[in-house]
mmCIF file of C-alpha atoms in Angstrom:
data_model
loop_
_atom_site.group_PDB
_atom_site.id
_atom_site.type_symbol
_atom_site.label_atom_id
_atom_site.label_comp_id
_atom_site.label_asym_id
_atom_site.label_seq_id
_atom_site.Cartn_x
_atom_site.Cartn_y
_atom_site.Cartn_z
ATOM 1 C CA GLY Y 1 -0.041 0.016 0.000
ATOM 2 C CA ILE Y 2 2.790 2.495 0.810
ATOM 3 C CA LEU Y 3 4.474 1.846 -2.481
ATOM 4 C CA LEU Y 4 1.223 2.516 -4.332
ATOM 5 C CA LEU Y 5 0.829 5.759 -2.331
ATOM 6 C CA ILE Y 6 4.357 6.828 -3.186
ATOM 7 C CA MET Y 7 3.766 6.097 -6.895
ATOM 8 C CA LEU Y 8 0.507 8.049 -6.810
ATOM 9 C CA LEU Y 9 2.254 10.996 -5.167
ATOM 10 C CA ARG Y 10 5.074 10.934 -7.733
ATOM 11 C CA PHE Y 11 2.520 10.837 -10.564
ATOM 12 C CA TYR Y 12 0.590 13.696 -8.984
ATOM 13 C CA ASN Y 13 3.786 15.742 -8.563
ATOM 14 C CA ARG Y 14 4.772 15.143 -12.227
ATOM 15 C CA LYS Y 15 1.250 16.259 -13.299
ATOM 16 C CA LEU Y 16 1.621 19.389 -11.179
ATOM 17 C CA ASP Y 17 5.141 19.964 -12.646
ATOM 18 C CA CYS Y 18 3.649 19.643 -16.132
ATOM 19 C CA ARG Y 19 0.859 22.026 -15.333
ATOM 20 C CA ASP Y 20 3.342 24.436 -13.790
ATOM 21 C CA THR Y 21 5.538 24.257 -16.917
ATOM 22 C CA ASP Y 22 2.479 24.750 -19.120
ATOM 23 C CA ALA Y 23 1.415 27.766 -17.008
ATOM 24 C CA GLN Y 24 4.938 29.236 -17.215
ATOM 25 C CA LYS Y 25 4.994 28.750 -20.986
ATOM 26 C CA LYS Y 26 1.567 30.318 -21.290
ATOM 27 C CA ASN Y 27 2.629 33.225 -19.061
ATOM 28 C CA GLU Y 28 5.748 33.788 -21.194
ATOM 29 C CA GLU Y 29 3.577 33.799 -24.365
ATOM 30 C CA LEU Y 30 1.212 36.294 -22.752
ATOM 31 C CA GLU Y 31 4.109 38.494 -21.640
ATOM 32 C CA THR Y 32 5.498 38.426 -25.219
ATOM 33 C CA GLU Y 33 2.063 39.275 -26.631
ATOM 34 C CA LYS Y 34 1.697 42.076 -24.115
ATOM 35 C CA LYS Y 35 5.095 43.508 -25.120
ATOM 36 C CA ASN Y 36 4.183 43.296 -28.809
ATOM 37 C CA LEU Y 37 0.860 45.002 -28.276
ATOM 38 C CA THR Y 38 2.502 47.713 -26.165
ATOM 39 C CA GLU Y 39 4.964 48.342 -29.011
ATOM 40 C CA ILE Y 40 2.123 48.477 -31.558
ATOM 41 C CA MET Y 41 0.180 50.870 -29.328
ATOM 42 C CA GLN Y 42 3.189 53.134 -28.946
ATOM 43 C CA GLN Y 43 3.724 53.148 -32.732
ATOM 44 C CA MET Y 44 0.083 54.035 -33.240
ATOM 45 C CA MET Y 45 0.241 56.823 -30.687
ATOM 46 C CA THR Y 46 3.357 58.228 -32.375
ATOM 47 C CA SER Y 47 1.597 57.972 -35.776
ATOM 48 C CA TRP Y 48 -1.550 59.634 -34.352
ATOM 49 C CA SER Y 49 0.614 62.444 -32.881
ATOM 50 C CA ASP Y 50 2.441 62.897 -36.187
ATOM 51 C CA PHE Y 51 -0.943 62.912 -37.996
ATOM 52 C CA ASN Y 52 -2.362 65.604 -35.648
ATOM 53 C CA VAL Y 53 0.753 67.787 -36.084
ATOM 54 C CA SER Y 54 0.512 67.274 -39.863
ATOM 55 C CA ARG Y 55 -3.210 68.108 -39.842
ATOM 56 C CA ALA Y 56 -2.613 71.251 -37.745
ATOM 57 C CA GLN Y 57 0.127 72.305 -40.133
ATOM 58 C CA TRP Y 58 -2.170 71.652 -43.085
ATOM 59 C CA SER Y 59 -4.872 73.836 -41.478
ATOM 60 C CA ILE Y 60 -2.410 76.617 -40.832
ATOM 61 C CA ASP Y 61 -1.061 76.393 -44.414
ATOM 62 C CA ALA Y 62 -4.603 76.105 -45.818
ATOM 63 C CA TYR Y 63 -5.973 79.171 -43.993
ATOM 64 C CA CYS Y 64 -2.798 81.179 -43.501
ATOM 65 C CA PRO Y 65 -0.605 80.711 -46.590
ATOM 66 C CA LYS Y 66 2.988 81.901 -46.358
ATOM 67 C CA GLU Y 67 3.964 84.614 -48.808
ATOM 68 C CA ASN Y 68 7.484 86.167 -48.654
ATOM 69 C CA ASN Y 69 8.028 84.559 -45.182
ATOM 70 C CA ASN Y 70 4.870 86.183 -43.820
ATOM 71 C CA ARG Y 71 1.550 84.507 -43.097
ATOM 72 C CA LYS Y 72 -1.748 86.160 -43.976
ATOM 73 C CA CYS Y 73 -4.763 84.396 -42.551
ATOM 74 C CA ASN Y 74 -8.030 84.203 -44.480
ATOM 75 C CA ARG Y 75 -11.470 83.268 -43.212
ATOM 76 C CA CYS Y 76 -11.777 80.510 -45.889
ATOM 77 C CA GLN Y 77 -9.276 78.269 -47.627
ATOM 78 C CA ALA Y 78 -8.227 79.026 -51.211
ATOM 79 C CA GLY Y 79 -11.016 77.958 -53.583
ATOM 80 C CA TRP Y 80 -13.772 78.562 -51.033
ATOM 81 C CA ASP Y 81 -16.139 81.577 -51.117
ATOM 82 C CA HIS Y 82 -16.742 83.515 -47.911
ATOM 83 C CA VAL Y 83 -20.371 84.581 -47.348
ATOM 84 C CA GLU Y 84 -21.341 85.982 -43.897
ATOM 85 C CA SER Y 85 -19.830 83.517 -41.375
ATOM 86 C CA SER Y 86 -19.536 80.443 -43.688
ATOM 87 C CA CYS Y 87 -17.262 79.157 -46.423
ATOM 88 C CA TYR Y 88 -18.671 77.477 -49.549
ATOM 89 C CA ALA Y 89 -16.973 75.263 -52.086
ATOM 90 C CA THR Y 90 -19.031 74.943 -55.306
ATOM 91 C CA ASN Y 91 -18.048 71.932 -57.309
ATOM 92 C CA ASP Y 92 -18.405 72.742 -61.024
ATOM 93 C CA ALA Y 93 -17.049 69.383 -62.262
ATOM 94 C CA ASP Y 94 -17.545 68.175 -65.813
ATOM 95 C CA ARG Y 95 -20.529 65.855 -66.234
ATOM 96 C CA ASP Y 96 -18.406 62.706 -66.053
ATOM 97 C CA GLN Y 97 -17.191 63.775 -62.601
ATOM 98 C CA TRP Y 98 -20.665 64.466 -61.143
ATOM 99 C CA LYS Y 99 -21.560 62.418 -58.031
ATOM 100 C CA THR Y 100 -24.578 60.914 -56.277
ATOM 101 C CA TRP Y 101 -25.857 62.765 -53.192
ATOM 102 C CA GLU Y 102 -24.012 60.323 -50.870
ATOM 103 C CA GLU Y 103 -20.740 60.483 -52.858
ATOM 104 C CA ALA Y 104 -20.902 64.266 -52.863
ATOM 105 C CA ARG Y 105 -21.488 64.283 -49.122
ATOM 106 C CA GLN Y 106 -18.466 62.059 -48.543
ATOM 107 C CA ILE Y 107 -16.321 64.399 -50.599
ATOM 108 C CA CYS Y 108 -17.514 67.380 -48.505
ATOM 109 C CA ARG Y 109 -16.842 65.439 -45.261
ATOM 110 C CA GLY Y 110 -13.321 64.723 -46.592
ATOM 111 C CA LYS Y 111 -12.904 68.534 -46.627
ATOM 112 C CA ILE Y 112 -14.130 68.823 -43.077
ATOM 113 C CA SER Y 113 -17.461 70.225 -44.238
ATOM 114 C CA ASP Y 114 -20.839 68.927 -45.316
ATOM 115 C CA LEU Y 115 -23.349 69.611 -48.061
ATOM 116 C CA VAL Y 116 -24.781 73.077 -47.614
ATOM 117 C CA VAL Y 117 -27.635 73.376 -45.112
ATOM 118 C CA VAL Y 118 -29.638 76.456 -46.094
ATOM 119 C CA ILE Y 119 -30.725 78.587 -43.109
ATOM 120 C CA ASN Y 120 -32.377 81.669 -44.653
ATOM 121 C CA GLU Y 121 -33.631 83.205 -47.860
ATOM 122 C CA GLU Y 122 -30.297 84.945 -48.602
ATOM 123 C CA GLU Y 123 -28.454 81.720 -48.451
ATOM 124 C CA LYS Y 124 -31.162 80.023 -50.477
ATOM 125 C CA SER Y 125 -30.783 82.623 -53.173
ATOM 126 C CA TRP Y 126 -26.987 82.185 -53.135
ATOM 127 C CA THR Y 127 -27.333 78.450 -53.916
ATOM 128 C CA TYR Y 128 -29.145 79.012 -57.197
ATOM 129 C CA ASP Y 129 -27.722 78.840 -60.678
ATOM 130 C CA GLU Y 130 -29.946 79.340 -63.689
ATOM 131 C CA ASN Y 131 -28.681 76.291 -65.619
ATOM 132 C CA LYS Y 132 -27.402 73.843 -63.035
ATOM 133 C CA GLY Y 133 -28.656 71.949 -60.021
ATOM 134 C CA TYR Y 134 -26.303 71.254 -57.132
ATOM 135 C CA TRP Y 135 -26.645 68.734 -54.313
ATOM 136 C CA ILE Y 136 -27.423 70.450 -51.028
ATOM 137 C CA GLY Y 137 -27.922 69.009 -47.541
ATOM 138 C CA LEU Y 138 -31.621 68.329 -47.873
ATOM 139 C CA ARG Y 139 -33.185 64.843 -48.316
ATOM 140 C CA VAL Y 140 -36.203 62.817 -47.420
ATOM 141 C CA GLU Y 141 -36.011 60.808 -44.222
ATOM 142 C CA ASP Y 142 -38.958 58.867 -42.824
ATOM 143 C CA GLY Y 143 -41.293 60.595 -45.258
ATOM 144 C CA LYS Y 144 -40.230 64.137 -44.362
ATOM 145 C CA TRP Y 145 -37.809 66.616 -45.835
ATOM 146 C CA LYS Y 146 -34.907 66.994 -43.442
ATOM 147 C CA TRP Y 147 -31.705 69.073 -43.426
ATOM 148 C CA LEU Y 148 -28.424 67.432 -42.455
ATOM 149 C CA ASP Y 149 -28.431 69.333 -39.176
ATOM 150 C CA GLY Y 150 -31.668 67.427 -38.234
ATOM 151 C CA ARG Y 151 -34.152 70.276 -38.846
ATOM 152 C CA ASN Y 152 -37.314 69.648 -40.845
ATOM 153 C CA LEU Y 153 -37.899 71.748 -43.970
ATOM 154 C CA ASN Y 154 -40.698 73.950 -42.663
ATOM 155 C CA ASN Y 155 -41.157 76.367 -45.569
ATOM 156 C CA SER Y 156 -43.168 74.355 -48.111
ATOM 157 C CA SER Y 157 -42.818 77.176 -50.626
ATOM 158 C CA TRP Y 158 -39.149 76.256 -50.984
ATOM 159 C CA ILE Y 159 -39.856 72.939 -52.692
ATOM 160 C CA ASP Y 160 -42.117 71.458 -55.391
ATOM 161 C CA LEU Y 161 -45.200 70.141 -53.658
ATOM 162 C CA LEU Y 162 -44.678 66.498 -54.527
ATOM 163 C CA SER Y 163 -45.134 64.277 -51.554
ATOM 164 C CA PRO Y 164 -41.700 63.436 -50.094
ATOM 165 C CA SER Y 165 -40.397 60.026 -51.165
ATOM 166 C CA ASP Y 166 -37.602 58.160 -49.372
ATOM 167 C CA GLY Y 167 -34.468 58.022 -51.590
ATOM 168 C CA HIS Y 168 -35.088 61.549 -52.800
ATOM 169 C CA CYS Y 169 -32.797 64.570 -52.309
ATOM 170 C CA ALA Y 170 -33.189 68.234 -53.236
ATOM 171 C CA ILE Y 171 -31.355 70.416 -55.769
ATOM 172 C CA PRO Y 172 -31.951 74.148 -56.259
ATOM 173 C CA VAL Y 173 -33.454 75.076 -59.683
ATOM 174 C CA LYS Y 174 -33.825 78.297 -61.589
ATOM 175 C CA ASP Y 175 -37.342 79.131 -60.406
ATOM 176 C CA LYS Y 176 -35.881 79.725 -56.890
ATOM 177 C CA ARG Y 177 -37.287 76.443 -55.521
ATOM 178 C CA PHE Y 178 -35.867 73.119 -54.647
ATOM 179 C CA LYS Y 179 -36.621 70.171 -56.901
ATOM 180 C CA SER Y 180 -37.037 66.619 -55.613
ATOM 181 C CA VAL Y 181 -34.826 64.112 -57.521
ATOM 182 C CA SER Y 182 -33.480 60.604 -56.832
ATOM 183 C CA CYS Y 183 -30.429 60.740 -54.576
ATOM 184 C CA ASN Y 184 -28.812 58.273 -57.010
ATOM 185 C CA GLU Y 185 -28.770 60.836 -59.852
ATOM 186 C CA LYS Y 186 -25.413 62.467 -60.430
ATOM 187 C CA ASN Y 187 -25.018 66.198 -59.941
ATOM 188 C CA ARG Y 188 -22.600 68.866 -58.962
ATOM 189 C CA TRP Y 189 -22.573 69.849 -55.261
ATOM 190 C CA ILE Y 190 -21.942 72.654 -52.760
ATOM 191 C CA CYS Y 191 -19.930 72.109 -49.528
ATOM 192 C CA LYS Y 192 -20.259 74.421 -46.508
ATOM 193 C CA LYS Y 193 -18.341 74.913 -43.302
ATOM 194 C CA LYS Y 194 -17.945 77.549 -40.688
ATOM 195 C CA ASP Y 195 -15.376 80.228 -41.478
ATOM 196 C CA LEU Y 196 -12.170 80.692 -39.519
ATOM 197 C CA SER Y 197 -12.572 83.518 -36.998
ATOM 198 C CA VAL Y 198 -9.415 85.517 -37.174
#
C-alpha cells in the first residue's frame, strides 16, 4: 500500500510539474504578446501624434498661406467663397465627374465640411444657378424633408409640392425652388463649413 501511495504522489507531482511548466510557458507567451501589443500601441500613438501635427500644419497652411516669409490668414481656404460666417466650395465638375448625393457628401466630409444646409432666404438665393442643379444637404428621411443638421424643412414654398419620397434629395433650380430628384442621380454639389474667425 505504501509503495502505491508513493507512486501516486510521484504521478501527482509530475502532473503538477507539467501544469506548472504549461502555465509558465503560457505566461511567457502572454508577456511576449503584451510586449508586442504595447509596442504596436506606442507606434500608433506616435503615428496619431504625427498625424495631428500634420493636420494642424495643413490647417495653418490652408488658412494662413505663407507669402514672402509672412503669413496672412483668411477666413476661408483658397477655392472657397466667404459669405457671412460660412465658407462654400461649389463643385463645377464636368458631367463625367458628377456624383450621387451620398458620394458628394463624402467628398464634403473629406474637406471637413458637409453639403450646404440652407438657413435663410439669402443663403437660399446664393445656392441657385440658372442652368445647373447642385446637391445640397436636404433629403427625405422617414417621409419628411430633413436638413443634415436634423431640422425639418418647414417652408413648403421652398420645394415642389410633390409628396416626399424616401431616396429623394433636393437640388436648387432656376425658379428659386428646390426640386425633388433621386439621390442616385449624379449632380454637382456645394460644400459648406464655418469660417475661421481671425
